[in-house]
Amino acid sequence: MKTLLTIEELSGDEIRELLSLGHRLKAQRGRHELQPLKGQSWALIFSKSSTRTRVSFETGIYELGGRPMFLSTRDMQLGRGEPVKDTARVLGRMVHGAVIRTFAQQDVVDFAKYSGIPTINALTDQEHPCQILADLMTLEEIYGVGAWKEMKIAFLGDVNNNMGRSWMWAAKRLGFTLALGGPAEALPSEDDLRALDCPSIIPTTDPIEAVRDATLINTDTWISMGQEDQKGTKEKAFYPYQVNKELLRHASEGHSVFHCLPAYRGYEITDDVLEAHAVAIFTEAENRLHAQKAVLQTLACS
Ligand code: CP
Ligand code: NVA
């Protein structure tokens, strides 16, 4: 593995190997024999806000022996219009790897190409691969290794956003059932679904149908970063897909609720549901650290 730009680019085996390494690194925290990033500097280039991603990458790089260097595009020449390919060619001659949070997927693709160094997508408008790895790790901790094979997973709300798309590619690569519940305009198009060619992805406008017998129910903000101008129009259409106690009556017994955070209580999830599932939700956040250390170690050792 030279980069982690999408879940799409990973095979099922690569995902399973990353999860397995993530579990091992979590169990061995503070006692790592390998320091795969020793002597390395890694740039964290962020154009969007972040709490979990920034802190987990800074901590993870440090724990693997490297030095994280946080760079906000507000302070970089990139933010004043220097092309990504020029920034990439400069950093590629100085640092050993890059973690990028930005808008266009093409920017992380170009950065990886022109820098020639290991590059990680820390969220774009298209995908959020690191979050999905942490979520799958959390699912395995709760239900067992590979347990997704036997369960229905549901994603409610803005199902075609970066999180939804990464879940879709995970369903395709690992072969689990994924119900997508959202308003018609938020569902993936027929063309997208045809391109994915994954019959176990089931889109529906019926929220009850989406969560019926689901073991894992996921949601995310209705207004992703960069879409703030769509707030009014989107919220009205998304309310029927709020994850609340009433809707969860239709889920399977022993279900879990996941949220990548930050959460907007009273919108995509109610306060009581978030608090009832807080252990799982904050474990997802914690597992960002361990899953990303698995990615960093794999990239550094490839
Ligand atoms: N879930 C997630 O990526 O959180 P941050 O935006 O805080 O990094
Ligand atoms: N879909 C959200 C995820 C935040 C971690 C966003 O892009 O803002």
mmCIF file of C-alpha atoms and ligand atoms in Angstrom:
data_model
loop_
_atom_site.group_PDB
_atom_site.id
_atom_site.type_symbol
_atom_site.label_atom_id
_atom_site.label_comp_id
_atom_site.label_asym_id
_atom_site.label_seq_id
_atom_site.Cartn_x
_atom_site.Cartn_y
_atom_site.Cartn_z
ATOM 1 C CA MET A 1 0.000 0.000 0.000
ATOM 2 C CA LYS A 2 1.475 3.362 -1.056
ATOM 3 C CA THR A 3 -1.495 5.618 -0.255
ATOM 4 C CA LEU A 4 -4.866 5.565 1.452
ATOM 5 C CA LEU A 5 -7.032 7.850 -0.659
ATOM 6 C CA THR A 6 -10.330 5.894 -0.606
ATOM 7 C CA ILE A 7 -11.903 2.707 0.705
ATOM 8 C CA GLU A 8 -12.624 2.014 -2.960
ATOM 9 C CA GLU A 9 -8.920 1.446 -3.702
ATOM 10 C CA LEU A 10 -8.559 -1.200 -0.957
ATOM 11 C CA SER A 11 -9.271 -4.889 -1.380
ATOM 12 C CA GLY A 12 -11.284 -6.790 1.234
ATOM 13 C CA ASP A 13 -8.066 -8.479 2.394
ATOM 14 C CA GLU A 14 -6.272 -5.140 2.790
ATOM 15 C CA ILE A 15 -9.159 -3.817 4.911
ATOM 16 C CA ARG A 16 -9.125 -6.950 7.098
ATOM 17 C CA GLU A 17 -5.334 -6.705 7.529
ATOM 18 C CA LEU A 18 -5.545 -3.037 8.564
ATOM 19 C CA LEU A 19 -8.262 -3.866 11.108
ATOM 20 C CA SER A 20 -6.292 -6.739 12.525
ATOM 21 C CA LEU A 21 -3.187 -4.549 12.891
ATOM 22 C CA GLY A 22 -5.341 -1.804 14.452
ATOM 23 C CA HIS A 23 -6.573 -4.253 17.121
ATOM 24 C CA ARG A 24 -2.981 -5.356 17.827
ATOM 25 C CA LEU A 25 -1.679 -1.792 18.077
ATOM 26 C CA LYS A 26 -4.539 -0.907 20.435
ATOM 27 C CA ALA A 27 -3.691 -3.846 22.705
ATOM 28 C CA GLN A 28 0.024 -2.945 22.642
ATOM 29 C CA ARG A 29 -0.316 0.807 23.140
ATOM 30 C CA GLY A 30 2.724 2.162 24.990
ATOM 31 C CA ARG A 31 4.717 -1.018 24.301
ATOM 32 C CA HIS A 32 5.326 -0.851 20.536
ATOM 33 C CA GLU A 33 8.403 -2.785 19.457
ATOM 34 C CA LEU A 34 8.468 -1.133 16.039
ATOM 35 C CA GLN A 35 8.973 2.597 15.598
ATOM 36 C CA PRO A 36 8.251 2.651 11.859
ATOM 37 C CA LEU A 37 8.178 6.451 11.619
ATOM 38 C CA LYS A 38 11.441 6.989 13.526
ATOM 39 C CA GLY A 39 13.259 10.044 12.173
ATOM 40 C CA GLN A 40 10.335 10.961 9.897
ATOM 41 C CA SER A 41 8.318 14.173 9.622
ATOM 42 C CA TRP A 42 4.689 13.935 8.448
ATOM 43 C CA ALA A 43 2.725 16.946 7.240
ATOM 44 C CA LEU A 44 -0.924 17.326 8.227
ATOM 45 C CA ILE A 45 -2.437 19.682 5.637
ATOM 46 C CA PHE A 46 -5.946 20.729 6.668
ATOM 47 C CA SER A 47 -8.390 22.998 4.781
ATOM 48 C CA LYS A 48 -11.345 22.102 7.023
ATOM 49 C CA SER A 49 -11.925 22.065 10.804
ATOM 50 C CA SER A 50 -11.073 18.967 12.815
ATOM 51 C CA THR A 51 -10.854 17.707 16.382
ATOM 52 C CA ARG A 52 -10.661 13.897 16.202
ATOM 53 C CA THR A 53 -8.674 13.545 12.982
ATOM 54 C CA ARG A 54 -6.041 16.099 13.857
ATOM 55 C CA VAL A 55 -5.492 14.887 17.425
ATOM 56 C CA SER A 56 -5.496 11.186 16.511
ATOM 57 C CA PHE A 57 -3.005 11.680 13.669
ATOM 58 C CA GLU A 58 -0.704 13.927 15.704
ATOM 59 C CA THR A 59 -0.753 11.432 18.583
ATOM 60 C CA GLY A 60 -0.423 8.384 16.331
ATOM 61 C CA ILE A 61 2.528 9.745 14.348
ATOM 62 C CA TYR A 62 4.293 10.632 17.611
ATOM 63 C CA GLU A 63 3.630 7.197 19.122
ATOM 64 C CA LEU A 64 5.136 5.520 16.046
ATOM 65 C CA GLY A 65 8.319 7.547 16.434
ATOM 66 C CA GLY A 66 7.613 10.348 13.941
ATOM 67 C CA ARG A 67 7.050 14.074 14.126
ATOM 68 C CA PRO A 68 3.693 15.522 13.029
ATOM 69 C CA MET A 69 3.668 18.978 11.457
ATOM 70 C CA PHE A 70 0.228 20.592 11.401
ATOM 71 C CA LEU A 71 -0.270 22.974 8.462
ATOM 72 C CA SER A 72 -3.507 24.882 8.077
ATOM 73 C CA THR A 73 -4.086 25.952 4.474
ATOM 74 C CA ARG A 74 -5.079 29.331 5.919
ATOM 75 C CA ASP A 75 -1.378 29.840 6.675
ATOM 76 C CA MET A 76 0.067 28.134 3.605
ATOM 77 C CA GLN A 77 0.701 29.579 0.160
ATOM 78 C CA LEU A 78 -1.775 26.876 -0.963
ATOM 79 C CA GLY A 79 -4.468 29.015 0.642
ATOM 80 C CA ARG A 80 -3.343 31.974 -1.507
ATOM 81 C CA GLY A 81 -3.539 30.013 -4.733
ATOM 82 C CA GLU A 82 -0.281 28.066 -5.045
ATOM 83 C CA PRO A 83 -1.208 24.930 -7.038
ATOM 84 C CA VAL A 84 -1.483 21.600 -5.238
ATOM 85 C CA LYS A 85 1.062 20.058 -7.609
ATOM 86 C CA ASP A 86 3.697 22.678 -6.708
ATOM 87 C CA THR A 87 3.037 22.343 -2.968
ATOM 88 C CA ALA A 88 3.260 18.574 -3.377
ATOM 89 C CA ARG A 89 6.599 18.741 -5.196
ATOM 90 C CA VAL A 90 8.047 20.955 -2.453
ATOM 91 C CA LEU A 91 6.795 18.876 0.474
ATOM 92 C CA GLY A 92 7.719 15.634 -1.283
ATOM 93 C CA ARG A 93 11.365 16.733 -1.061
ATOM 94 C CA MET A 94 11.148 17.522 2.655
ATOM 95 C CA VAL A 95 8.714 15.321 4.555
ATOM 96 C CA HIS A 96 8.121 11.576 4.567
ATOM 97 C CA GLY A 97 4.329 11.450 4.374
ATOM 98 C CA ALA A 98 1.212 13.606 4.242
ATOM 99 C CA VAL A 99 -2.253 13.521 5.769
ATOM 100 C CA ILE A 100 -4.695 15.769 3.914
ATOM 101 C CA ARG A 101 -8.185 17.061 4.781
ATOM 102 C CA THR A 102 -9.723 19.042 1.971
ATOM 103 C CA PHE A 103 -12.670 19.457 -0.401
ATOM 104 C CA ALA A 104 -11.881 17.931 -3.809
ATOM 105 C CA GLN A 105 -10.758 14.308 -4.012
ATOM 106 C CA GLN A 106 -8.665 15.263 -7.040
ATOM 107 C CA ASP A 107 -6.472 17.380 -4.759
ATOM 108 C CA VAL A 108 -5.384 14.383 -2.665
ATOM 109 C CA VAL A 109 -4.919 12.323 -5.825
ATOM 110 C CA ASP A 110 -2.732 15.080 -7.324
ATOM 111 C CA PHE A 111 -0.816 15.546 -4.081
ATOM 112 C CA ALA A 112 0.025 11.827 -3.943
ATOM 113 C CA LYS A 113 1.048 11.823 -7.601
ATOM 114 C CA TYR A 114 3.260 14.905 -7.555
ATOM 115 C CA SER A 115 4.781 14.440 -4.086
ATOM 116 C CA GLY A 116 5.618 10.756 -4.491
ATOM 117 C CA ILE A 117 5.281 10.284 -0.713
ATOM 118 C CA PRO A 118 2.723 8.195 1.238
ATOM 119 C CA THR A 119 -0.495 10.228 1.317
ATOM 120 C CA ILE A 120 -3.589 9.698 3.450
ATOM 121 C CA ASN A 121 -7.068 11.106 2.824
ATOM 122 C CA ALA A 122 -8.187 12.554 6.176
ATOM 123 C CA LEU A 123 -11.618 13.468 4.654
ATOM 124 C CA THR A 124 -12.621 14.895 1.334
ATOM 125 C CA ASP A 125 -16.070 15.625 -0.071
ATOM 126 C CA GLN A 126 -15.913 12.162 -1.644
ATOM 127 C CA GLU A 127 -14.762 9.806 1.120
ATOM 128 C CA HIS A 128 -13.666 9.518 4.749
ATOM 129 C CA PRO A 129 -11.695 6.237 4.694
ATOM 130 C CA CYS A 130 -9.984 6.604 8.094
ATOM 131 C CA GLN A 131 -13.333 6.951 9.863
ATOM 132 C CA ILE A 132 -14.680 3.799 8.229
ATOM 133 C CA LEU A 133 -11.650 1.779 9.347
ATOM 134 C CA ALA A 134 -12.194 2.998 12.931
ATOM 135 C CA ASP A 135 -15.911 2.179 12.682
ATOM 136 C CA LEU A 136 -15.264 -1.325 11.372
ATOM 137 C CA MET A 137 -12.760 -1.848 14.194
ATOM 138 C CA THR A 138 -15.414 -0.763 16.692
ATOM 139 C CA LEU A 139 -17.988 -3.070 15.117
ATOM 140 C CA GLU A 140 -15.552 -5.991 15.448
ATOM 141 C CA GLU A 141 -14.907 -5.134 19.110
ATOM 142 C CA ILE A 142 -18.622 -5.227 19.867
ATOM 143 C CA TYR A 143 -19.781 -8.128 17.688
ATOM 144 C CA GLY A 144 -16.615 -10.105 16.805
ATOM 145 C CA VAL A 145 -14.097 -10.216 13.954
ATOM 146 C CA GLY A 146 -15.823 -10.134 10.561
ATOM 147 C CA ALA A 147 -19.262 -10.002 12.208
ATOM 148 C CA TRP A 148 -20.601 -7.691 9.474
ATOM 149 C CA LYS A 149 -21.111 -10.792 7.303
ATOM 150 C CA GLU A 150 -24.125 -11.795 9.364
ATOM 151 C CA MET A 151 -25.733 -8.413 9.914
ATOM 152 C CA LYS A 152 -27.683 -5.663 8.242
ATOM 153 C CA ILE A 153 -26.066 -2.248 8.562
ATOM 154 C CA ALA A 154 -28.114 0.911 7.996
ATOM 155 C CA PHE A 155 -27.018 4.452 7.205
ATOM 156 C CA LEU A 156 -29.655 7.148 7.695
ATOM 157 C CA GLY A 157 -29.719 10.748 6.531
ATOM 158 C CA ASP A 158 -27.326 12.262 3.996
ATOM 159 C CA VAL A 159 -26.462 8.832 2.647
ATOM 160 C CA ASN A 160 -24.499 9.949 -0.407
ATOM 161 C CA ASN A 161 -22.043 12.114 1.553
ATOM 162 C CA ASN A 162 -18.399 11.219 2.236
ATOM 163 C CA MET A 163 -19.298 8.839 5.080
ATOM 164 C CA GLY A 164 -22.108 7.202 3.122
ATOM 165 C CA ARG A 165 -19.867 6.647 0.120
ATOM 166 C CA SER A 166 -17.110 5.114 2.215
ATOM 167 C CA TRP A 167 -19.694 2.796 3.812
ATOM 168 C CA MET A 168 -20.886 1.817 0.315
ATOM 169 C CA TRP A 169 -17.362 0.852 -0.761
ATOM 170 C CA ALA A 170 -16.881 -1.071 2.502
ATOM 171 C CA ALA A 171 -20.113 -2.995 1.767
ATOM 172 C CA LYS A 172 -18.839 -3.796 -1.706
ATOM 173 C CA ARG A 173 -15.357 -4.855 -0.588
ATOM 174 C CA LEU A 174 -16.450 -6.845 2.490
ATOM 175 C CA GLY A 175 -19.808 -8.082 1.201
ATOM 176 C CA PHE A 176 -22.302 -6.933 3.832
ATOM 177 C CA THR A 177 -25.876 -5.684 3.544
ATOM 178 C CA LEU A 178 -26.119 -1.895 3.690
ATOM 179 C CA ALA A 179 -29.503 -0.162 3.743
ATOM 180 C CA LEU A 180 -29.406 3.530 2.848
ATOM 181 C CA GLY A 181 -32.358 5.533 4.198
ATOM 182 C CA GLY A 182 -32.772 9.090 2.992
ATOM 183 C CA PRO A 183 -34.920 11.419 0.878
ATOM 184 C CA ALA A 184 -34.958 10.613 -2.845
ATOM 185 C CA GLU A 185 -32.687 13.529 -3.716
ATOM 186 C CA ALA A 186 -30.040 12.303 -1.238
ATOM 187 C CA LEU A 187 -29.905 8.704 -2.469
ATOM 188 C CA PRO A 188 -27.149 7.619 -4.872
ATOM 189 C CA SER A 189 -28.236 7.824 -8.499
ATOM 190 C CA GLU A 190 -29.082 4.766 -10.596
ATOM 191 C CA ASP A 191 -25.818 5.343 -12.485
ATOM 192 C CA ASP A 192 -23.790 5.418 -9.249
ATOM 193 C CA LEU A 193 -25.420 2.207 -8.057
ATOM 194 C CA ARG A 194 -24.860 0.537 -11.409
ATOM 195 C CA ALA A 195 -21.191 1.561 -11.290
ATOM 196 C CA LEU A 196 -20.880 0.146 -7.759
ATOM 197 C CA ASP A 197 -22.516 -3.097 -8.901
ATOM 198 C CA CYS A 198 -23.263 -4.216 -5.338
ATOM 199 C CA PRO A 199 -26.717 -5.789 -4.919
ATOM 200 C CA SER A 200 -26.360 -5.814 -1.115
ATOM 201 C CA ILE A 201 -26.616 -1.986 -1.077
ATOM 202 C CA ILE A 202 -30.321 -1.221 -0.708
ATOM 203 C CA PRO A 203 -31.468 2.411 -1.041
ATOM 204 C CA THR A 204 -34.894 3.369 0.307
ATOM 205 C CA THR A 205 -36.871 6.500 1.108
ATOM 206 C CA ASP A 206 -38.635 4.623 3.935
ATOM 207 C CA PRO A 207 -36.713 5.131 7.222
ATOM 208 C CA ILE A 208 -38.482 2.226 8.937
ATOM 209 C CA GLU A 209 -37.592 -0.104 6.081
ATOM 210 C CA ALA A 210 -33.967 1.054 6.331
ATOM 211 C CA VAL A 211 -33.594 0.264 10.045
ATOM 212 C CA ARG A 212 -35.838 -2.813 10.142
ATOM 213 C CA ASP A 213 -33.812 -5.655 11.702
ATOM 214 C CA ALA A 214 -30.572 -3.687 11.359
ATOM 215 C CA THR A 215 -27.863 -4.457 13.914
ATOM 216 C CA LEU A 216 -25.832 -1.326 13.289
ATOM 217 C CA ILE A 217 -27.451 2.045 12.630
ATOM 218 C CA ASN A 218 -25.193 4.844 11.425
ATOM 219 C CA THR A 219 -25.824 8.482 10.926
ATOM 220 C CA ASP A 220 -23.856 11.662 10.275
ATOM 221 C CA THR A 221 -24.524 15.375 10.076
ATOM 222 C CA TRP A 222 -27.006 16.451 7.399
ATOM 223 C CA ILE A 223 -24.797 19.450 6.597
ATOM 224 C CA SER A 224 -21.241 18.445 5.781
ATOM 225 C CA MET A 225 -18.405 20.950 5.932
ATOM 226 C CA GLY A 226 -18.641 23.266 2.953
ATOM 227 C CA GLN A 227 -22.428 22.840 2.564
ATOM 228 C CA GLU A 228 -23.502 25.392 5.167
ATOM 229 C CA ASP A 229 -25.562 27.322 2.569
ATOM 230 C CA GLN A 230 -27.857 24.261 2.145
ATOM 231 C CA LYS A 231 -28.856 24.164 5.827
ATOM 232 C CA GLY A 232 -32.450 25.396 5.551
ATOM 233 C CA THR A 233 -33.504 23.313 2.553
ATOM 234 C CA LYS A 234 -31.801 20.123 3.652
ATOM 235 C CA GLU A 235 -32.998 20.022 7.261
ATOM 236 C CA LYS A 236 -36.700 19.930 6.364
ATOM 237 C CA ALA A 237 -36.286 16.954 4.017
ATOM 238 C CA PHE A 238 -34.103 15.002 6.431
ATOM 239 C CA TYR A 239 -36.211 15.071 9.638
ATOM 240 C CA PRO A 240 -38.015 11.764 8.869
ATOM 241 C CA TYR A 241 -34.571 10.114 8.909
ATOM 242 C CA GLN A 242 -33.592 11.342 12.390
ATOM 243 C CA VAL A 243 -32.232 8.486 14.513
ATOM 244 C CA ASN A 244 -34.552 8.540 17.521
ATOM 245 C CA LYS A 245 -36.037 6.083 20.021
ATOM 246 C CA GLU A 246 -39.218 5.605 18.025
ATOM 247 C CA LEU A 247 -37.360 4.656 14.834
ATOM 248 C CA LEU A 248 -34.994 2.315 16.708
ATOM 249 C CA ARG A 249 -37.973 0.220 17.844
ATOM 250 C CA HIS A 250 -37.733 -1.364 14.386
ATOM 251 C CA ALA A 251 -34.038 -2.256 14.681
ATOM 252 C CA SER A 252 -32.734 -5.656 15.703
ATOM 253 C CA GLU A 253 -32.391 -6.545 19.374
ATOM 254 C CA GLY A 254 -28.873 -5.740 20.619
ATOM 255 C CA HIS A 255 -28.379 -3.067 17.980
ATOM 256 C CA SER A 256 -25.743 -0.342 18.196
ATOM 257 C CA VAL A 257 -25.869 3.245 16.969
ATOM 258 C CA PHE A 258 -22.737 4.786 15.438
ATOM 259 C CA HIS A 259 -21.990 8.433 14.705
ATOM 260 C CA CYS A 260 -18.632 9.636 13.376
ATOM 261 C CA LEU A 261 -19.049 12.934 15.274
ATOM 262 C CA PRO A 262 -19.393 15.866 15.584
ATOM 263 C CA ALA A 263 -23.115 15.293 16.259
ATOM 264 C CA TYR A 264 -25.921 17.811 15.997
ATOM 265 C CA ARG A 265 -28.393 16.718 18.660
ATOM 266 C CA GLY A 266 -32.018 17.265 17.715
ATOM 267 C CA TYR A 267 -31.178 16.982 14.019
ATOM 268 C CA GLU A 268 -29.713 13.697 12.721
ATOM 269 C CA ILE A 269 -29.785 12.103 16.212
ATOM 270 C CA THR A 270 -31.607 12.807 19.455
ATOM 271 C CA ASP A 271 -29.755 13.526 22.682
ATOM 272 C CA ASP A 272 -31.198 10.460 24.472
ATOM 273 C CA VAL A 273 -30.116 8.089 21.675
ATOM 274 C CA LEU A 274 -26.632 9.568 21.510
ATOM 275 C CA GLU A 275 -26.214 9.281 25.278
ATOM 276 C CA ALA A 276 -27.623 5.722 25.340
ATOM 277 C CA HIS A 277 -25.016 4.712 22.726
ATOM 278 C CA ALA A 278 -22.197 6.933 23.970
ATOM 279 C CA VAL A 279 -19.832 4.065 24.765
ATOM 280 C CA ALA A 280 -19.893 2.808 21.171
ATOM 281 C CA ILE A 281 -19.826 6.295 19.671
ATOM 282 C CA PHE A 282 -16.841 7.501 21.687
ATOM 283 C CA THR A 283 -15.066 4.189 21.087
ATOM 284 C CA GLU A 284 -15.382 4.944 17.365
ATOM 285 C CA ALA A 285 -13.609 8.229 18.074
ATOM 286 C CA GLU A 286 -10.913 6.498 20.145
ATOM 287 C CA ASN A 287 -10.369 3.886 17.452
ATOM 288 C CA ARG A 288 -9.407 6.617 14.987
ATOM 289 C CA LEU A 289 -6.044 6.593 16.764
ATOM 290 C CA HIS A 290 -5.496 2.840 16.492
ATOM 291 C CA ALA A 291 -6.861 2.372 12.973
ATOM 292 C CA GLN A 292 -4.762 5.265 11.661
ATOM 293 C CA LYS A 293 -1.636 3.934 13.368
ATOM 294 C CA ALA A 294 -2.279 0.721 11.414
ATOM 295 C CA VAL A 295 -2.478 2.770 8.202
ATOM 296 C CA LEU A 296 0.669 4.751 9.037
ATOM 297 C CA GLN A 297 2.653 1.633 9.909
ATOM 298 C CA THR A 298 1.478 -0.188 6.769
ATOM 299 C CA LEU A 299 2.405 2.753 4.532
ATOM 300 C CA ALA A 300 5.774 3.229 6.227
ATOM 301 C CA CYS A 301 6.662 -0.453 5.924
ATOM 302 C CA SER A 302 5.467 -0.989 2.330
HETATM 303 N N1 CP B 1 -15.079 12.334 12.690
HETATM 304 C C1 CP B 1 -14.163 13.262 12.374
HETATM 305 O O1 CP B 1 -13.485 13.172 11.345
HETATM 306 O O2 CP B 1 -14.042 14.257 13.294
HETATM 307 P P1 CP B 1 -13.226 15.614 13.139
HETATM 308 O O3 CP B 1 -13.933 16.436 12.083
HETATM 309 O O4 CP B 1 -13.284 16.255 14.498
HETATM 310 O O5 CP B 1 -11.822 15.308 12.726
HETATM 311 N N1 NVA B 2 -19.842 14.357 6.604
HETATM 312 C C1 NVA B 2 -19.145 15.147 7.602
HETATM 313 C C2 NVA B 2 -18.173 14.307 8.345
HETATM 314 C C3 NVA B 2 -17.462 15.024 9.470
HETATM 315 C C4 NVA B 2 -16.445 14.176 10.152
HETATM 316 C C5 NVA B 2 -18.473 16.317 6.934
HETATM 317 O O1 NVA B 2 -17.896 16.139 5.854
HETATM 318 O O2 NVA B 2 -18.516 17.420 7.489
#
